[in-house]
Coordinates of C-alpha atoms and ligand atoms in Angstrom, one line a residue:
M709 CA 0.0 0.0 0.0
S710 CA 1.8 3.2 -1.2
K711 CA 1.8 6.1 1.2
I712 CA 0.9 9.5 -0.1
L713 CA 1.6 12.8 1.8
V714 CA -1.3 15.2 1.1
T715 CA -0.5 18.8 2.0
G716 CA -3.7 20.8 2.7
G717 CA -5.5 17.6 3.5
C718 CA -8.0 19.4 5.7
G719 CA -9.0 21.8 2.9
Y720 CA -11.8 21.5 0.4
I721 CA -10.2 19.6 -2.4
G722 CA -7.6 17.9 -0.2
S723 CA -10.2 16.3 2.0
H724 CA -12.2 15.0 -0.9
T725 CA -9.0 13.6 -2.4
L726 CA -8.1 11.8 0.8
V727 CA -11.4 9.9 0.4
D728 CA -10.8 9.0 -3.2
L729 CA -7.2 7.9 -2.4
I730 CA -8.3 5.8 0.5
D731 CA -11.1 4.3 -1.6
N732 CA -8.4 3.3 -4.1
G733 CA -6.2 1.6 -1.6
F734 CA -3.7 4.3 -0.7
D735 CA -2.3 5.0 2.7
V736 CA -2.4 8.8 3.4
I737 CA -1.0 11.3 5.8
S738 CA -1.7 15.1 5.8
I739 CA 0.2 18.2 6.6
D740 CA -2.2 21.2 7.2
N741 CA -1.6 24.1 9.5
L742 CA -5.4 24.7 9.6
I743 CA -5.0 28.4 8.6
N744 CA -8.1 28.0 6.4
S745 CA -9.6 24.8 7.6
S746 CA -10.4 22.7 10.6
A747 CA -9.2 19.2 11.5
D748 CA -12.9 18.3 12.1
I749 CA -13.3 17.5 8.4
L750 CA -11.1 14.4 9.1
E751 CA -14.0 13.1 11.1
G752 CA -16.1 13.2 8.0
V753 CA -13.3 11.4 6.0
K754 CA -13.3 8.8 8.7
A755 CA -17.1 8.4 8.7
I756 CA -16.9 7.8 4.9
T757 CA -13.8 5.6 4.7
G758 CA -13.5 4.0 8.1
K759 CA -9.9 5.3 8.2
T760 CA -8.4 7.8 10.6
V761 CA -6.1 10.2 8.8
Q762 CA -3.2 11.6 10.7
N763 CA -2.8 15.4 10.2
Y764 CA 0.4 17.2 11.2
P765 CA -0.6 20.8 12.0
V766 CA 2.7 22.1 10.5
D767 CA 3.3 25.3 8.6
L768 CA 5.0 24.2 5.4
C769 CA 6.9 27.5 5.5
D770 CA 8.7 26.1 8.6
K771 CA 11.4 23.9 6.9
A772 CA 12.6 22.1 10.1
A773 CA 9.0 21.1 11.0
T774 CA 8.3 19.9 7.5
Q775 CA 11.6 17.9 7.4
A776 CA 10.5 16.3 10.7
V777 CA 7.4 14.9 9.0
F778 CA 9.4 13.5 6.0
R779 CA 11.9 12.0 8.5
A780 CA 9.1 10.3 10.4
H781 CA 7.7 8.7 7.2
P782 CA 10.7 7.4 5.1
D783 CA 8.2 5.4 3.0
I784 CA 6.4 8.4 1.3
A785 CA 5.9 7.4 -2.3
G786 CA 4.5 10.8 -3.5
V787 CA 3.2 14.2 -2.4
I788 CA 0.1 15.9 -3.5
H789 CA 0.7 19.6 -2.8
F790 CA -2.7 21.3 -2.2
A791 CA -1.6 23.6 0.6
A792 CA -1.8 27.3 -0.5
L793 CA -3.7 30.5 0.1
K794 CA -6.3 30.7 -2.7
Y795 CA -8.4 33.9 -2.4
V796 CA -7.9 36.1 -5.4
G797 CA -9.2 39.3 -3.8
E798 CA -7.1 38.8 -0.6
S799 CA -4.0 38.2 -2.8
V800 CA -4.4 41.6 -4.4
E801 CA -4.6 43.2 -0.9
K802 CA -1.7 41.1 0.6
P803 CA 0.6 40.1 -2.2
L804 CA 3.6 39.5 0.1
L805 CA 1.6 37.1 2.2
Y806 CA 0.6 35.1 -0.9
F807 CA 4.1 35.0 -2.4
R808 CA 5.7 34.1 0.9
N809 CA 3.2 31.3 1.8
N810 CA 2.6 29.8 -1.6
L811 CA 6.2 29.8 -2.8
D812 CA 8.0 29.1 0.5
S813 CA 5.8 26.1 1.1
L814 CA 6.4 24.7 -2.4
L815 CA 10.2 25.3 -2.1
N816 CA 10.3 23.5 1.3
V817 CA 8.3 20.6 0.0
L818 CA 10.6 20.2 -3.0
E819 CA 13.8 20.5 -0.9
C820 CA 12.4 17.9 1.5
M821 CA 11.6 15.6 -1.4
V822 CA 15.1 15.9 -2.8
E823 CA 16.6 15.4 0.7
F824 CA 14.5 12.4 1.6
G825 CA 14.4 10.8 -1.9
V826 CA 10.7 11.2 -2.6
K827 CA 10.3 11.1 -6.4
N828 CA 6.7 12.1 -7.2
I829 CA 4.8 15.3 -6.8
I830 CA 1.3 16.5 -7.9
F831 CA 0.9 20.3 -7.8
S832 CA -2.4 22.2 -7.6
S833 CA -2.4 24.8 -10.3
S834 CA -5.3 26.8 -11.7
C835 CA -6.9 27.9 -14.9
S836 CA -6.1 31.4 -13.7
V837 CA -2.6 30.8 -15.1
Y838 CA -4.0 31.4 -18.6
G839 CA -5.2 34.9 -17.7
N840 CA -7.4 36.2 -20.5
A841 CA -6.9 33.2 -22.8
T842 CA -6.2 33.8 -26.4
E843 CA -8.1 30.7 -27.6
L844 CA -11.0 28.5 -26.4
P845 CA -11.1 25.9 -25.3
V846 CA -7.7 26.3 -23.7
T847 CA -5.2 23.4 -24.1
E848 CA -2.2 22.9 -21.9
S849 CA -0.1 24.7 -24.5
T850 CA -2.3 27.8 -24.8
P851 CA 0.2 30.5 -23.8
F852 CA 0.0 32.2 -20.4
Q853 CA -1.2 35.8 -20.4
T854 CA -0.6 38.3 -17.7
A855 CA -1.8 37.0 -14.4
E856 CA -4.9 38.8 -13.2
S857 CA -3.8 38.6 -9.5
P858 CA -0.8 37.8 -7.3
Y859 CA -2.6 34.5 -6.5
A860 CA -2.6 33.6 -10.2
R861 CA 1.0 34.6 -10.4
T862 CA 2.0 32.3 -7.5
K863 CA 0.6 29.5 -9.6
Q864 CA 2.5 30.5 -12.8
M865 CA 5.6 30.8 -10.7
G866 CA 5.0 27.5 -8.9
E867 CA 4.7 25.8 -12.3
Q868 CA 7.9 27.3 -13.5
I869 CA 9.7 26.3 -10.3
L870 CA 8.6 22.7 -10.8
E871 CA 9.7 22.7 -14.5
D872 CA 13.2 23.9 -13.6
V873 CA 13.6 21.6 -10.6
C874 CA 12.4 18.5 -12.5
F875 CA 14.7 19.3 -15.4
Q876 CA 17.7 19.3 -13.0
E877 CA 16.6 16.6 -10.5
K878 CA 16.3 13.8 -13.1
G879 CA 14.6 11.4 -10.7
L880 CA 11.9 13.8 -9.7
N881 CA 8.6 13.6 -11.6
A882 CA 5.8 16.2 -11.4
V883 CA 2.2 16.3 -12.6
I884 CA 0.8 19.8 -12.6
L885 CA -3.0 19.9 -12.6
R886 CA -4.8 23.1 -13.7
Y887 CA -8.2 23.0 -12.1
F888 CA -11.0 25.0 -13.7
N889 CA -13.9 25.9 -11.3
P890 CA -14.4 23.2 -8.6
G891 CA -17.8 22.8 -6.9
G892 CA -20.0 20.3 -5.1
A893 CA -19.5 17.9 -2.2
H894 CA -19.2 14.2 -1.5
E895 CA -22.5 12.4 -2.0
S896 CA -22.6 11.5 1.7
T897 CA -22.6 15.2 2.7
L898 CA -20.2 14.2 5.4
I899 CA -17.6 16.5 3.8
G900 CA -17.9 19.6 1.6
E901 CA -16.7 23.1 1.1
A902 CA -16.3 24.3 4.7
A903 CA -14.9 27.8 4.1
T904 CA -17.0 30.8 5.3
A905 CA -17.3 34.1 3.5
A906 CA -16.9 32.4 0.2
T907 CA -16.9 34.5 -3.0
N908 CA -17.1 31.7 -5.5
L909 CA -20.3 31.3 -7.5
V910 CA -21.5 27.9 -6.2
P911 CA -21.3 28.6 -2.4
V912 CA -22.8 32.1 -3.0
I913 CA -25.8 30.5 -4.7
T914 CA -26.3 27.9 -2.0
E915 CA -25.8 30.4 0.8
T916 CA -28.3 32.8 -0.8
A917 CA -30.9 30.0 -1.2
A918 CA -30.3 29.0 2.4
G919 CA -31.1 32.6 3.5
K920 CA -27.5 33.2 4.8
R921 CA -27.4 36.1 2.2
A922 CA -30.4 38.2 1.4
S923 CA -29.7 38.2 -2.4
M924 CA -26.8 37.7 -4.8
T925 CA -25.6 39.6 -7.8
V926 CA -24.8 38.2 -11.3
F927 CA -21.6 40.1 -12.2
G928 CA -22.5 41.3 -15.6
A929 CA -25.0 40.2 -18.2
D930 CA -23.6 42.3 -21.1
Y931 CA -20.7 40.1 -22.1
P932 CA -20.4 38.7 -25.6
T933 CA -21.7 35.2 -24.6
R934 CA -24.9 33.4 -25.3
D935 CA -26.9 35.0 -22.5
G936 CA -24.5 37.8 -21.6
S937 CA -23.1 36.3 -18.4
C938 CA -19.6 34.9 -18.0
V939 CA -18.7 31.3 -19.1
R940 CA -16.8 28.9 -16.8
D941 CA -16.0 25.2 -16.7
Y942 CA -17.5 23.8 -13.4
I943 CA -16.0 20.5 -12.3
H944 CA -17.3 18.4 -9.5
V945 CA -14.9 18.1 -6.6
M946 CA -15.1 14.2 -6.6
D947 CA -14.2 14.1 -10.3
L948 CA -11.3 16.5 -9.4
A949 CA -10.3 14.3 -6.5
N950 CA -10.3 11.2 -8.7
A951 CA -8.0 12.9 -11.2
H952 CA -5.4 13.1 -8.4
T953 CA -5.7 9.4 -7.7
K954 CA -5.2 8.7 -11.5
A955 CA -2.2 11.1 -11.5
V956 CA -0.7 9.2 -8.5
Q957 CA -1.2 5.9 -10.2
Y958 CA 0.3 7.3 -13.4
L959 CA 3.4 8.6 -11.6
L960 CA 3.9 5.4 -9.7
A961 CA 3.7 3.2 -12.8
D962 CA 7.2 2.3 -14.0
H963 CA 6.7 2.3 -17.7
Q964 CA 5.7 5.9 -18.3
E965 CA 7.8 8.8 -19.6
K966 CA 7.2 11.5 -17.1
N967 CA 9.3 14.3 -15.6
C968 CA 7.1 17.3 -15.6
E969 CA 3.7 17.2 -17.3
V970 CA 0.7 19.5 -17.2
Y971 CA -3.0 18.6 -17.4
N972 CA -6.2 20.7 -17.6
L973 CA -8.9 19.5 -15.3
G974 CA -12.3 20.8 -16.5
I975 CA -15.2 18.9 -17.9
G976 CA -14.6 20.6 -21.3
E977 CA -17.9 22.5 -21.4
G978 CA -18.7 26.1 -20.7
V979 CA -21.6 27.0 -18.5
T980 CA -22.8 30.6 -18.1
V981 CA -23.6 32.2 -14.7
L982 CA -27.3 32.3 -15.5
E983 CA -27.3 28.6 -16.6
A984 CA -25.6 27.7 -13.3
I985 CA -28.4 29.6 -11.5
Y986 CA -31.1 27.8 -13.5
A987 CA -29.5 24.4 -12.9
F988 CA -29.6 25.2 -9.2
E989 CA -33.2 26.3 -9.2
A990 CA -34.2 23.2 -11.2
V991 CA -32.4 20.7 -8.9
S992 CA -33.4 22.4 -5.6
G993 CA -36.8 23.7 -6.4
V994 CA -35.8 26.9 -4.7
K995 CA -36.3 30.3 -6.5
L996 CA -33.1 32.2 -6.1
N997 CA -33.1 35.9 -5.2
Y998 CA -30.6 37.4 -7.6
E999 CA -30.1 40.6 -9.5
I1000 CA -28.0 41.5 -12.5
G1001 CA -25.3 43.8 -11.5
P1002 CA -22.1 45.4 -12.9
R1003 CA -19.1 43.4 -14.1
R1004 CA -16.6 42.3 -11.5
A1005 CA -13.1 43.7 -12.0
G1006 CA -10.6 41.1 -13.2
D1007 CA -13.2 38.6 -14.5
V1008 CA -12.4 36.9 -17.8
V1009 CA -15.3 36.7 -20.2
A1010 CA -15.1 33.0 -20.9
I1011 CA -12.8 30.1 -20.1
Y1012 CA -13.2 26.3 -20.5
A1013 CA -10.9 23.4 -20.9
N1014 CA -9.8 21.0 -23.6
N1015 CA -9.3 18.0 -21.3
N1016 CA -8.2 15.5 -24.0
L1017 CA -4.8 15.0 -22.5
A1018 CA -6.1 14.0 -19.0
T1019 CA -8.5 11.6 -20.7
S1020 CA -5.9 10.0 -23.0
R1021 CA -2.9 9.8 -20.7
L1022 CA -4.3 9.6 -17.2
G1023 CA -7.4 7.7 -18.2
W1024 CA -9.5 10.2 -16.3
H1025 CA -13.2 11.0 -17.2
A1026 CA -15.5 13.5 -15.4
K1027 CA -18.7 11.7 -14.5
R1028 CA -20.6 14.6 -13.2
G1029 CA -22.0 17.9 -14.5
I1030 CA -23.4 21.2 -13.2
T1031 CA -26.6 19.5 -11.9
D1032 CA -24.6 17.1 -9.7
I1033 CA -22.5 20.0 -8.5
M1034 CA -25.6 22.0 -7.5
R1035 CA -27.4 19.0 -6.0
T1036 CA -24.5 18.0 -3.8
A1037 CA -23.5 21.6 -2.9
W1038 CA -27.1 22.2 -1.9
A1039 CA -27.4 19.0 0.2
W1040 CA -24.1 20.0 2.0
Q1041 CA -25.4 23.5 2.6
Q1042 CA -28.7 22.3 4.0
K1043 CA -26.9 19.9 6.4
R1044 CA -24.8 22.8 7.7
K1045 CA -27.8 25.0 8.6
Ligands
NAD144 P1 -8.5 25.3 0.9 O1 -8.1 26.6 1.4 O2 -9.8 24.7 1.3 O3 -7.3 24.2 1.2 C1 -5.9 24.6 1.3 C2 -5.4 24.1 2.6 O4 -4.0 24.4 2.7 C3 -6.1 24.7 3.8 O5 -6.7 23.7 4.6 C4 -5.0 25.5 4.5 O6 -5.2 25.5 5.9 C5 -3.8 24.8 4.1 N1 -2.6 25.6 4.1 C6 -2.4 26.8 3.5 N2 -1.1 27.3 3.6 C7 -0.5 26.3 4.4 C8 0.8 26.2 4.9 N3 1.7 27.2 4.7 N4 1.2 25.1 5.6 C9 0.3 24.1 5.8 N5 -1.0 24.2 5.3 C10 -1.4 25.3 4.6 O7 -8.3 25.3 -0.7 P2 -8.8 24.3 -1.8 O8 -10.0 24.9 -2.5 O9 -8.9 22.9 -1.3 O10 -7.6 24.4 -2.8 C11 -6.5 23.5 -2.8 C12 -5.5 23.9 -3.9 O11 -6.1 24.0 -5.1 C13 -4.9 25.2 -3.6 O12 -3.5 25.2 -4.0 C14 -5.6 26.2 -4.5 O13 -4.9 27.3 -4.9 C15 -5.9 25.2 -5.7 N6 -7.0 25.6 -6.5 C16 -8.3 25.8 -5.9 C17 -9.3 26.1 -6.7 C18 -10.7 26.4 -6.1 O14 -11.5 27.1 -6.7 N7 -11.0 25.8 -4.9 C19 -9.2 26.3 -8.1 C20 -7.9 26.1 -8.7 C21 -6.9 25.8 -7.9
WQD145 C1 -17.4 32.3 -11.4 C2 -18.4 33.1 -12.2 C3 -18.2 35.5 -11.7 C4 -19.9 35.2 -7.7 C5 -11.8 31.8 -9.3 C6 -10.3 32.0 -9.4 C7 -9.7 30.8 -10.1 C8 -10.1 29.5 -9.3 C9 -11.6 29.5 -9.2 C10 -8.5 29.2 -7.7 C11 -17.7 34.4 -12.7 C12 -19.6 34.9 -11.4 C13 -19.5 34.8 -8.9 C14 -21.1 36.0 -7.6 C15 -21.3 36.0 -9.9 N1 -9.6 29.5 -8.0 N2 -20.1 35.3 -10.0 N3 -21.7 36.3 -8.7 O1 -13.6 33.9 -10.8 O2 -14.0 32.0 -12.3 O3 -12.3 31.8 -10.6 O4 -12.1 30.7 -8.6 O5 -7.5 28.9 -8.4 O6 -8.3 31.0 -10.0 O7 -10.0 33.1 -10.2 O8 -14.7 31.8 -9.9 O9 -16.7 31.3 -8.6 O10 -15.6 33.5 -8.3 O11 -16.8 33.1 -10.4 O12 -21.9 36.4 -11.0 O13 -21.6 36.3 -6.5 O14 -19.5 33.5 -11.4 O15 -18.3 36.8 -12.2 O16 -18.2 34.7 -13.9 P1 -13.7 32.5 -11.0 P2 -15.9 32.4 -9.2

């Protein structure tokens, strides 16, 4: 049973990935300093899988503490590095915090991997690396445009760091996964997106429907899209989680040519903001209180993925769509009331 170190294992995508890894026979440990999460989520992981996951509440910017975890686990076969700060708006206000946290943590993880001979890493990147993409759907070779935020820049820089380190450290293999717009929750509703004060569309919709917000705003309906609202590629968090399991299996298989590879993780279809709202209303039976408002600064008009590479090389397929995202996100929201 291969052991995988999951950083950020108490976060939204990390916790769902722990479940999928355990379901697929992996042994897992987590490092998460709980800056944006709670270890309570591991109770949900245990309720689903029957396994207790050990979390080390270590700041990955603390090299000595990070080394101690690697030292205690000489059998780590690979690292999935989720841990990062992820709020676009906050990153504009606090760029130094974002560069320090997201880059130092990655550098420390990589230095520990070299020191302790761990060969495989999966890195959480984001479609925000493409900026205002020049072509749609975006493929992995669509060139990066200027990052729209310091957060997005930390992901562009993280990818470049991995490319250079893997080029030099020949035994080190990386899979970079560019997530589009994750949403939804595990079917059991024992885990889900636990963050408060969310600004992402899916939690804003469910919190509005639950009465936690009086109303919500559609940020612009005058874009050159089929109904005037922005287009995104919404991917269910359990499909996203499973892509990590597939990527781990790919990295651990001997016969593959690897080193440093990049994969888009979206379902390959664009959904407008208004279509997402209609999908929610249809699946929940709740009429949402929303208004059309002005555009939000920094929003790209449209972005969705070409995911052919993840399908053909990793053998990954998204099984869920916007309706499943809304259904499970709503079930999770209602449970938390
Ligand atoms: P999250 O905030 O729920 O999880 C990240 C976890 O990392 C948190 O539990 C936090 O406590 C932990 N963490 C942060 N800095 C740390 C540090 N220095 N040391 C130890 N732990 C630390 O976020 P998420 O939505 O699960 O995102 C996971 C990854 O995916 C992040 O790298 C994020 O940038 C990336 N990503 C997320 C989205 C999205 O919309 N959720 C989209 C694209 C990419
Ligand atoms: C989606 C659409 C909004 C809220 C961000 C990051 C990206 C990635 C995912 C981390 C947009 C519209 C939203 C609301 C709205 N995260 N919207 N009313 O901006 O596509 O991507 O999260 O890597 O890097 O940039 O996601 O969920 O904020 O917005 O109309 O109250 O919903 O304008 O068109 P976004 P989002």
